[in-house]
Every structure is written in structure tokens, then in C-alpha cells.
Coordinates of C-alpha atoms and ligand atoms in Angstrom, one line a residue:
M3 CA 0.0 0.0 0.0
K4 CA 1.4 3.4 -0.9
P5 CA 0.9 6.3 1.6
R6 CA -2.2 8.2 0.8
D7 CA -3.3 11.6 2.2
I8 CA -6.6 11.9 4.0
A9 CA -5.9 15.6 4.6
A10 CA -3.0 17.9 3.9
G11 CA -0.2 16.6 6.2
V12 CA -2.2 13.6 7.4
T13 CA -1.2 10.4 5.6
R14 CA -2.6 6.9 5.9
L15 CA 0.2 4.3 6.0
G16 CA 0.1 0.6 6.9
V17 CA -0.6 -2.7 5.4
I18 CA -3.5 -4.2 3.4
D19 CA -3.4 -7.9 4.4
W20 CA -5.3 -9.4 1.5
D21 CA -4.6 -13.0 2.6
A22 CA -5.4 -12.9 6.3
E23 CA -8.0 -15.6 7.2
L24 CA -8.4 -15.4 11.0
F25 CA -7.9 -12.7 13.5
D26 CA -6.9 -13.6 17.1
A27 CA -7.1 -17.2 15.8
F28 CA -10.9 -16.9 16.2
V29 CA -12.5 -14.1 14.1
P30 CA -13.1 -15.1 10.5
L31 CA -11.8 -12.6 7.9
P32 CA -13.7 -13.3 4.7
E33 CA -12.3 -10.1 3.2
G34 CA -8.9 -10.0 4.8
T35 CA -8.0 -7.0 6.8
S36 CA -5.8 -3.9 7.0
Y37 CA -3.6 -2.4 9.7
N38 CA -3.7 1.3 9.3
C39 CA -1.4 3.9 10.8
Y40 CA -1.4 7.6 10.3
L41 CA 1.5 10.1 9.9
V42 CA 0.5 13.5 11.2
R43 CA 2.9 16.4 10.4
G44 CA 2.8 19.7 12.2
N45 CA 5.0 22.7 11.5
A46 CA 7.3 21.6 14.3
K47 CA 6.8 17.9 15.0
T48 CA 5.7 14.7 13.5
A49 CA 3.7 11.9 15.1
L50 CA 2.9 8.3 13.9
V51 CA -0.4 7.0 15.2
D52 CA -0.1 3.3 15.7
T53 CA 2.1 0.8 13.8
V54 CA 1.5 -2.6 12.3
E55 CA 2.0 -6.3 13.1
E56 CA 5.7 -7.1 13.5
E57 CA 5.7 -9.4 10.5
H58 CA 4.7 -6.5 8.3
A59 CA 7.2 -4.0 9.7
A60 CA 9.1 -3.9 6.4
V61 CA 6.1 -2.4 4.6
L62 CA 5.9 0.3 7.2
F63 CA 9.6 1.1 7.0
A64 CA 9.4 1.4 3.2
Q65 CA 6.6 4.0 3.7
L66 CA 8.7 5.8 6.3
A67 CA 11.9 5.7 4.2
G68 CA 12.1 9.4 3.5
L69 CA 11.2 10.6 7.0
E70 CA 14.2 12.2 8.7
R71 CA 12.7 12.7 12.1
L72 CA 9.8 11.3 14.1
D73 CA 8.9 12.9 17.4
Y74 CA 6.1 10.7 18.7
V75 CA 4.9 7.2 18.2
I76 CA 1.4 7.1 19.6
S77 CA 0.0 3.8 20.8
L78 CA -3.7 3.9 20.9
H79 CA -4.1 0.2 21.7
A80 CA -1.4 -2.2 22.8
E81 CA -2.7 -5.3 20.9
Q82 CA 0.1 -6.5 18.6
D83 CA -1.7 -5.8 15.3
H84 CA -1.1 -2.1 16.1
S85 CA 1.9 -2.3 18.4
G86 CA 4.0 -5.1 17.1
S87 CA 6.4 -2.8 15.1
I88 CA 6.8 -0.2 17.9
P89 CA 10.2 -1.5 19.0
Q90 CA 11.6 -1.4 15.5
V91 CA 10.2 2.1 14.9
L92 CA 11.7 3.4 18.2
A93 CA 15.0 1.9 17.1
R94 CA 14.9 3.5 13.7
F95 CA 13.9 6.9 15.2
P96 CA 15.9 7.1 18.5
E97 CA 14.6 10.6 19.2
A98 CA 10.9 9.5 19.2
R99 CA 8.9 9.3 22.4
L100 CA 6.3 6.6 22.8
V101 CA 2.9 8.0 23.9
G102 CA 0.1 6.0 25.4
S103 CA -2.3 5.6 28.3
K104 CA -1.0 4.4 31.6
K105 CA -2.4 1.0 31.1
S106 CA -1.2 0.6 27.6
L107 CA 2.3 1.6 28.6
N108 CA 2.3 -1.1 31.2
V109 CA 1.3 -3.6 28.6
L110 CA 3.8 -2.4 26.0
A111 CA 6.6 -2.4 28.5
G112 CA 5.7 -6.0 29.4
H113 CA 4.9 -7.5 26.0
L114 CA 7.4 -5.7 23.9
D115 CA 10.2 -5.1 26.4
I116 CA 10.3 -1.3 25.7
S117 CA 12.3 0.8 28.1
R118 CA 10.1 2.9 30.3
D119 CA 12.6 5.8 29.7
R120 CA 11.0 6.1 26.2
L121 CA 7.4 6.2 27.5
D122 CA 5.2 9.3 27.9
R123 CA 1.9 8.8 29.6
V124 CA -1.2 10.7 28.6
G125 CA -4.8 10.7 29.6
E126 CA -8.2 12.2 28.9
G127 CA -7.8 15.8 27.7
D128 CA -4.0 15.7 27.4
S129 CA -2.7 17.0 24.1
L130 CA 0.5 17.1 21.9
D131 CA 1.3 20.4 20.1
L132 CA 2.8 19.5 16.7
G133 CA 2.9 23.1 15.6
G134 CA -0.3 24.2 14.0
R135 CA -1.7 20.8 14.7
T136 CA -2.9 19.5 18.0
L137 CA -3.6 15.8 18.9
R138 CA -5.8 15.6 21.9
F139 CA -6.4 12.3 23.7
L140 CA -9.7 10.7 24.8
D141 CA -10.0 7.8 27.2
T142 CA -12.0 5.1 25.3
P143 CA -11.4 2.0 27.3
W144 CA -12.7 -1.5 26.3
V145 CA -12.7 -0.9 22.6
H146 CA -11.1 -3.3 22.4
W147 CA -8.9 -3.7 25.5
P148 CA -9.1 -1.8 28.8
E149 CA -6.1 0.5 27.9
T150 CA -7.5 1.8 24.6
M151 CA -7.4 5.5 23.8
S152 CA -8.5 7.6 20.8
A153 CA -6.8 10.7 19.4
W154 CA -8.5 13.8 18.1
L155 CA -6.8 16.0 15.6
E156 CA -8.4 19.2 16.5
E157 CA -7.7 21.4 13.5
D158 CA -8.7 18.9 10.9
R159 CA -11.5 17.3 13.1
I160 CA -10.2 13.8 12.4
L161 CA -10.8 11.1 15.0
F162 CA -8.4 8.2 15.3
P163 CA -10.3 5.6 17.3
C164 CA -8.0 2.6 16.6
D165 CA -10.3 -0.6 16.7
L166 CA -13.5 1.3 17.3
F167 CA -15.5 1.7 14.0
G168 CA -13.0 -0.6 12.3
S169 CA -13.7 -3.2 9.7
H170 CA -11.7 -6.2 8.7
L171 CA -11.7 -5.3 5.0
A172 CA -8.8 -5.5 2.6
C173 CA -9.7 -3.3 -0.3
S174 CA -8.1 -0.7 -2.5
D175 CA -10.5 2.0 -1.4
L176 CA -9.1 4.6 0.9
Y177 CA -12.6 5.7 1.9
A178 CA -15.7 3.8 3.0
D179 CA -17.8 4.9 0.1
D180 CA -18.9 1.3 -0.8
R181 CA -21.3 1.4 2.1
A182 CA -23.0 -2.0 1.7
R183 CA -19.6 -3.7 1.7
V184 CA -18.2 -1.7 4.6
Y185 CA -21.4 -2.1 6.6
R186 CA -21.3 -5.9 6.3
E187 CA -17.7 -6.2 7.4
A188 CA -18.0 -3.5 10.0
K189 CA -20.9 -5.3 11.5
L190 CA -19.0 -8.6 11.5
Y191 CA -16.1 -6.7 13.2
Y192 CA -18.5 -5.1 15.7
A193 CA -20.0 -8.5 16.6
H194 CA -16.7 -10.1 17.5
I195 CA -14.7 -7.2 18.9
M196 CA -17.1 -4.6 20.2
M197 CA -20.4 -6.3 21.1
P198 CA -19.2 -7.6 24.4
F199 CA -18.6 -4.0 25.4
R200 CA -21.9 -2.4 24.3
A201 CA -22.3 -0.3 27.4
Q202 CA -18.8 1.3 26.9
V203 CA -19.4 1.7 23.2
A204 CA -22.6 3.6 23.9
R205 CA -20.7 6.0 26.2
H206 CA -18.0 6.5 23.6
L207 CA -20.6 7.3 21.0
E208 CA -21.7 10.2 23.0
K209 CA -18.2 11.6 23.0
V210 CA -17.9 11.0 19.3
R211 CA -21.2 12.8 18.5
A212 CA -20.1 15.8 20.6
L213 CA -16.9 16.1 18.5
N214 CA -18.8 15.9 15.2
P215 CA -15.8 14.6 13.3
A216 CA -15.2 15.4 9.7
Q217 CA -13.5 12.0 9.3
I218 CA -13.1 8.9 11.3
A219 CA -9.8 7.1 10.6
P220 CA -9.8 3.7 12.2
S221 CA -6.9 1.3 12.3
H222 CA -8.7 -1.4 10.3
G223 CA -10.5 -0.9 7.0
P224 CA -11.3 2.2 5.0
V225 CA -11.6 5.8 6.4
Y226 CA -15.0 7.3 6.9
R227 CA -15.3 10.7 5.3
E228 CA -19.0 10.7 6.0
P229 CA -18.8 9.4 9.6
G230 CA -22.5 9.7 10.3
F231 CA -23.0 6.4 8.4
I232 CA -20.9 4.3 10.8
V233 CA -21.9 6.3 13.9
A234 CA -25.6 5.6 13.1
A235 CA -24.8 1.9 12.5
Y236 CA -23.1 1.7 15.9
D237 CA -26.0 3.4 17.5
D238 CA -28.3 0.8 16.0
W239 CA -26.1 -2.1 17.0
A240 CA -25.1 -1.0 20.5
V241 CA -27.8 1.2 21.8
Q242 CA -31.2 0.5 20.1
P243 CA -33.4 -2.4 21.0
P244 CA -33.0 -5.7 19.1
R245 CA -35.0 -6.4 16.0
N246 CA -38.1 -8.5 15.6
L247 CA -35.8 -11.3 14.7
A248 CA -35.2 -14.8 16.0
M249 CA -32.1 -16.7 15.3
V250 CA -32.1 -20.5 15.4
P251 CA -28.6 -22.0 15.4
F252 CA -28.9 -25.8 15.4
V253 CA -27.3 -29.0 14.7
S254 CA -29.1 -32.2 13.8
M255 CA -27.7 -35.7 13.5
H256 CA -30.7 -37.8 12.4
G257 CA -33.3 -35.2 11.5
S258 CA -35.2 -34.9 14.8
V259 CA -33.9 -31.5 15.7
R260 CA -34.1 -30.3 12.1
R261 CA -37.8 -31.3 12.1
M262 CA -38.4 -29.2 15.2
V263 CA -36.4 -26.3 13.9
D264 CA -38.3 -26.2 10.7
R265 CA -41.6 -26.3 12.5
L266 CA -40.4 -23.4 14.8
V267 CA -39.2 -21.3 11.8
D268 CA -42.5 -21.8 10.0
G269 CA -44.4 -20.8 13.2
L270 CA -42.3 -17.7 13.8
V271 CA -42.6 -16.6 10.2
D272 CA -46.4 -17.1 10.4
H273 CA -46.4 -14.8 13.5
G274 CA -44.5 -12.1 11.5
L275 CA -41.0 -12.5 12.8
R276 CA -37.9 -12.6 10.7
V277 CA -35.8 -15.7 11.3
E278 CA -32.1 -16.5 10.8
R279 CA -31.9 -20.4 10.6
L280 CA -28.3 -21.5 10.9
D281 CA -27.2 -25.1 10.5
L282 CA -24.0 -25.1 12.6
S283 CA -22.6 -28.1 10.7
S284 CA -22.3 -26.0 7.6
S285 CA -22.7 -22.3 8.3
D286 CA -19.8 -19.8 8.6
P287 CA -19.2 -18.9 12.2
G288 CA -19.2 -15.2 11.1
V289 CA -22.9 -15.5 10.1
L290 CA -23.7 -16.6 13.7
A291 CA -21.9 -13.6 15.2
S292 CA -23.4 -11.1 12.8
A293 CA -26.9 -12.4 13.4
L294 CA -26.4 -12.0 17.1
V295 CA -26.1 -8.2 16.7
D296 CA -29.8 -7.9 15.9
A297 CA -31.6 -10.9 17.2
A298 CA -34.1 -10.5 20.0
T299 CA -34.5 -14.2 20.5
I300 CA -32.0 -17.1 20.3
V301 CA -33.2 -20.7 20.1
L302 CA -30.5 -23.2 20.2
G303 CA -31.3 -26.6 18.6
A304 CA -29.2 -29.6 19.5
P305 CA -29.3 -33.4 20.0
A306 CA -27.6 -35.2 22.8
V307 CA -24.3 -36.9 22.0
L308 CA -23.7 -39.6 24.5
D309 CA -24.6 -37.8 27.7
A310 CA -23.9 -34.2 26.7
P311 CA -25.1 -31.5 24.2
H312 CA -23.7 -31.9 20.7
P313 CA -20.2 -30.2 20.6
L314 CA -21.2 -27.9 17.8
A315 CA -24.1 -26.5 19.8
A316 CA -22.0 -26.3 22.9
G317 CA -19.4 -24.3 20.9
A318 CA -22.1 -22.0 19.6
A319 CA -23.4 -21.5 23.2
Y320 CA -19.9 -20.7 24.4
T321 CA -19.5 -18.1 21.6
I322 CA -22.9 -16.5 22.2
N323 CA -22.1 -16.2 25.9
L324 CA -18.7 -14.7 25.1
L325 CA -20.0 -12.1 22.8
K326 CA -22.8 -11.0 25.1
P327 CA -25.5 -10.0 22.5
K328 CA -28.5 -8.0 23.4
A329 CA -31.0 -10.8 22.9
R330 CA -33.9 -10.7 25.4
F331 CA -35.2 -14.2 25.1
V332 CA -33.5 -17.6 24.8
S333 CA -34.8 -21.1 24.5
C334 CA -33.8 -24.5 23.2
L335 CA -35.0 -27.3 21.0
G336 CA -33.5 -30.7 21.8
S337 CA -33.7 -34.4 21.2
Y338 CA -32.2 -37.3 23.1
G339 CA -32.0 -41.0 23.1
W340 CA -31.7 -41.9 26.8
T341 CA -30.5 -38.9 28.8
K342 CA -32.9 -36.0 28.7
T343 CA -30.6 -33.7 30.7
A344 CA -28.0 -34.0 28.0
V345 CA -29.4 -30.9 26.2
D346 CA -30.5 -28.8 29.2
P347 CA -26.9 -27.6 30.0
L348 CA -27.0 -25.4 26.9
L349 CA -29.1 -22.8 28.5
A350 CA -26.9 -22.9 31.6
M351 CA -24.0 -21.9 29.3
L352 CA -25.4 -18.4 28.8
P353 CA -25.0 -16.6 32.1
N354 CA -23.7 -13.5 30.4
L355 CA -27.0 -12.8 28.7
S356 CA -29.7 -10.7 30.3
A357 CA -32.4 -12.8 28.7
E358 CA -35.5 -14.4 29.8
V359 CA -35.4 -18.2 29.4
I360 CA -38.5 -19.5 27.7
P361 CA -38.9 -23.2 28.6
P362 CA -37.4 -25.5 25.9
V363 CA -39.0 -28.3 24.0
I364 CA -37.2 -31.6 24.2
A365 CA -38.2 -34.7 22.4
R366 CA -37.1 -38.3 22.8
G367 CA -35.9 -39.3 19.4
R368 CA -38.2 -38.3 16.5
P369 CA -40.6 -35.6 17.7
T370 CA -44.2 -36.7 18.2
E371 CA -47.2 -34.6 17.2
A372 CA -47.4 -33.5 20.9
D373 CA -43.7 -32.4 20.6
L374 CA -44.5 -30.4 17.5
A375 CA -47.5 -28.8 19.1
A376 CA -45.2 -27.7 21.9
V377 CA -42.9 -26.2 19.3
D378 CA -45.9 -24.3 17.9
A379 CA -46.6 -23.1 21.4
L380 CA -43.0 -21.9 21.7
A381 CA -43.3 -19.9 18.5
S382 CA -46.5 -18.3 19.9
T383 CA -44.8 -17.4 23.2
I384 CA -41.8 -15.9 21.4
A385 CA -44.1 -13.9 19.2
E386 CA -46.1 -12.7 22.2
R387 CA -42.9 -11.6 24.0
H388 CA -41.7 -9.7 20.9
A389 CA -45.1 -8.0 20.5
A390 CA -45.2 -7.0 24.1
A391 CA -41.7 -5.5 23.8
G392 CA -42.7 -3.5 20.8
L393 CA -39.9 -4.9 18.7
K394 CA -39.8 -3.9 15.0
Ligands
FEO402 FE1 -7.0 -4.3 16.0 FE2 -7.7 -5.1 19.3 O1 -6.6 -4.9 17.8

């Protein structure tokens, strides 16, 4: 990637990682990702906002080849995709100071073995005067780690929020003008990285709105030159009520659970709900995470395997609990051969959800007409709950 200006004296550097397939060995990257950093030049001083993964340092150094002096390396977030090259950058520019939050500097000193003599601590409201350009810092913890900060370039009204508002999207576009594509990847990103911290995200959105940025320049994916688009999307995902949507992730070995799931889906649709039906044996894990952003109800479907829930359903329950979606209702469809309690533990795997548990329907083997009638009743109950909550 060649350096590209997003404003006079403000240049996006970094790496487009077209081939990346997984982030944190967990998050699927169907469209790769990018690691953005930004060079901000004032009349007197120059700052580099974030770096790149250590393995991509050579790309960053090629972009910095003509730079004679660097005064500040700003670490907004200590995770290695942004901090991994900091030691090399500090070695290349021995005059540079490393700037970060108190927590991030502790992490960086520990993980990257950086001398504390190089570190300058900043907090909410502190600023760096670059000469005609001022970088002011905002505490924005938990997006994505507890030490995360954002930087606000006052004169240009550009916000650098690091992970917040990011998208794992490798593309040649500097700007997020292909909204449908960016929305899809930003939502997938939000689901995995930001959704567990919805309350904190909501607070940060207030700060961002008050700033009224001209641009938002995250450290993954394209830059937003019309930031209202992504701010509104985040408000929808993090703040607004869930949609009139039920998601039904399931696995079926011999057709019993599938039969119950299909009956439930038909019933929910008849009641006017939208439904995401996800066969866990074949669907992309990213689809599960994205659907969690909007769903008001989650119904897990699983057979027993020996004396426990099917491992694919247990894995899905673990992920759902980890990502803490805003679902208001949960239930379960199950089938078993000889140990009825083998599917019940799924609901107990969701302690992080503030959701009402609607009693599950569990069949012994192939569901009987009575079992299917119970599934119909479950659909009616879910629809009643959604209607009472006024979900749209
Ligand atoms: Fe892009 Fe939390 O690192």
C-alpha cells in the first residue's frame, strides 16, 4: 500500500493484508483486513499514530523511508496488530517518544520489552502540540482492551479511534464509500470485537457525536469521510433495541432437531418474525456472530451426543455467551435417546445474557405430534414476547 493523504499533512500508512483468514485465531476474515497507521505532520513535530504487526514491519519502513525525524509514536491500543512494530520504529527513530495511556504503557513495556525511559503517559484531555496541529487524547477503554485511547486531531477534526468503528476489510478503497460492503464487514467486526462492550461503546458514541468529526480514521479498514454512516450503524447495533428477529442456530444428527427447527421457523414466520436459521454443521461462524447483533431471541437446537449436548451446539453457546449479545429471550430445542438432561446444559452456558429463558422443547428421538404442538406453542410465546416488547 502506498501512503495516501486523507488531509494535507495527514497520511494513511500501513498494510493491506489481503490473505489474512483469521484474527486472534478466532475471528473469520472473509475479506482479509488492513492495519492502518497515520502520519501527522505539524509545523514543528511529526507523530505516527499506531504501527503494524511485527511481521509486516518492512512495509511500514518502506513507507517511512524518506522521513528524517519522528517525534512521537502514539500507541492507541497495545494489541500486537497495532503495536508489534513499535520496538523497530523506536530503534529507527531514537529521538521518538512513545505516547500512550497508563495501562497501555504497562502492557507495552511488558509485552514488547520497551524501556520505560521512552514512554510518555497521557490521559483524557491531554494533548500534543505538533505546531499548527494538535492531537488531543480521549479515554475510550474497552474498545477493544481496557487500555484503549482515541486521538482527536483538532484542526482537521479527524478522529483516530483505533479498533472502534473498524472493519476487517482488505480493499483498494481509501474511503468507506462502498457502504454496503463496509457495513457488512464493520458489522462482523463489531459482533466479535465490540459487542461484548456495548455499554462502553454507547458511552463513547456520546463523545464522538459531541466532537462531530469530519473524518473517522480507524486502524482497520477504510476511512469514513462521512462518519454519520458508521456512527448511526453503531448506535443501531449497540444502543437501540434488538429487531423483531429470532435466530435459530442448530445441529441435527438424524433429523429430529431439524424437524423441530423447521416447525419453529414456520411458526415464527407465520407470526410475522424474521428468522435466521443457521445449520451449525455447515454455516460460517461469522454468520452466527453477525446475526447475534440484531436478534431479540436465540433458540439453540441440539441433539444429545452420549450424555452431553452436541459439541457444535456447545461451541455456539460458548461463543454466544462470550460475545454478550442484546438478545432478550432464549430457548432450546433438543432431542435425546436416553439422557434427557443432555441438552439442558446449553441454557446454563449463557450466564452473560440478560435474557428471559423460555422453557425449551425436548423430544425423545423423533418428535411426536405432541412435541411439534409444543414447538408451535414456543413460537407463539416468542411472538407474544416480541409484540409485548414492541420490537420492530
Ligand atoms: Fe486491532 Fe484489538 O486490535
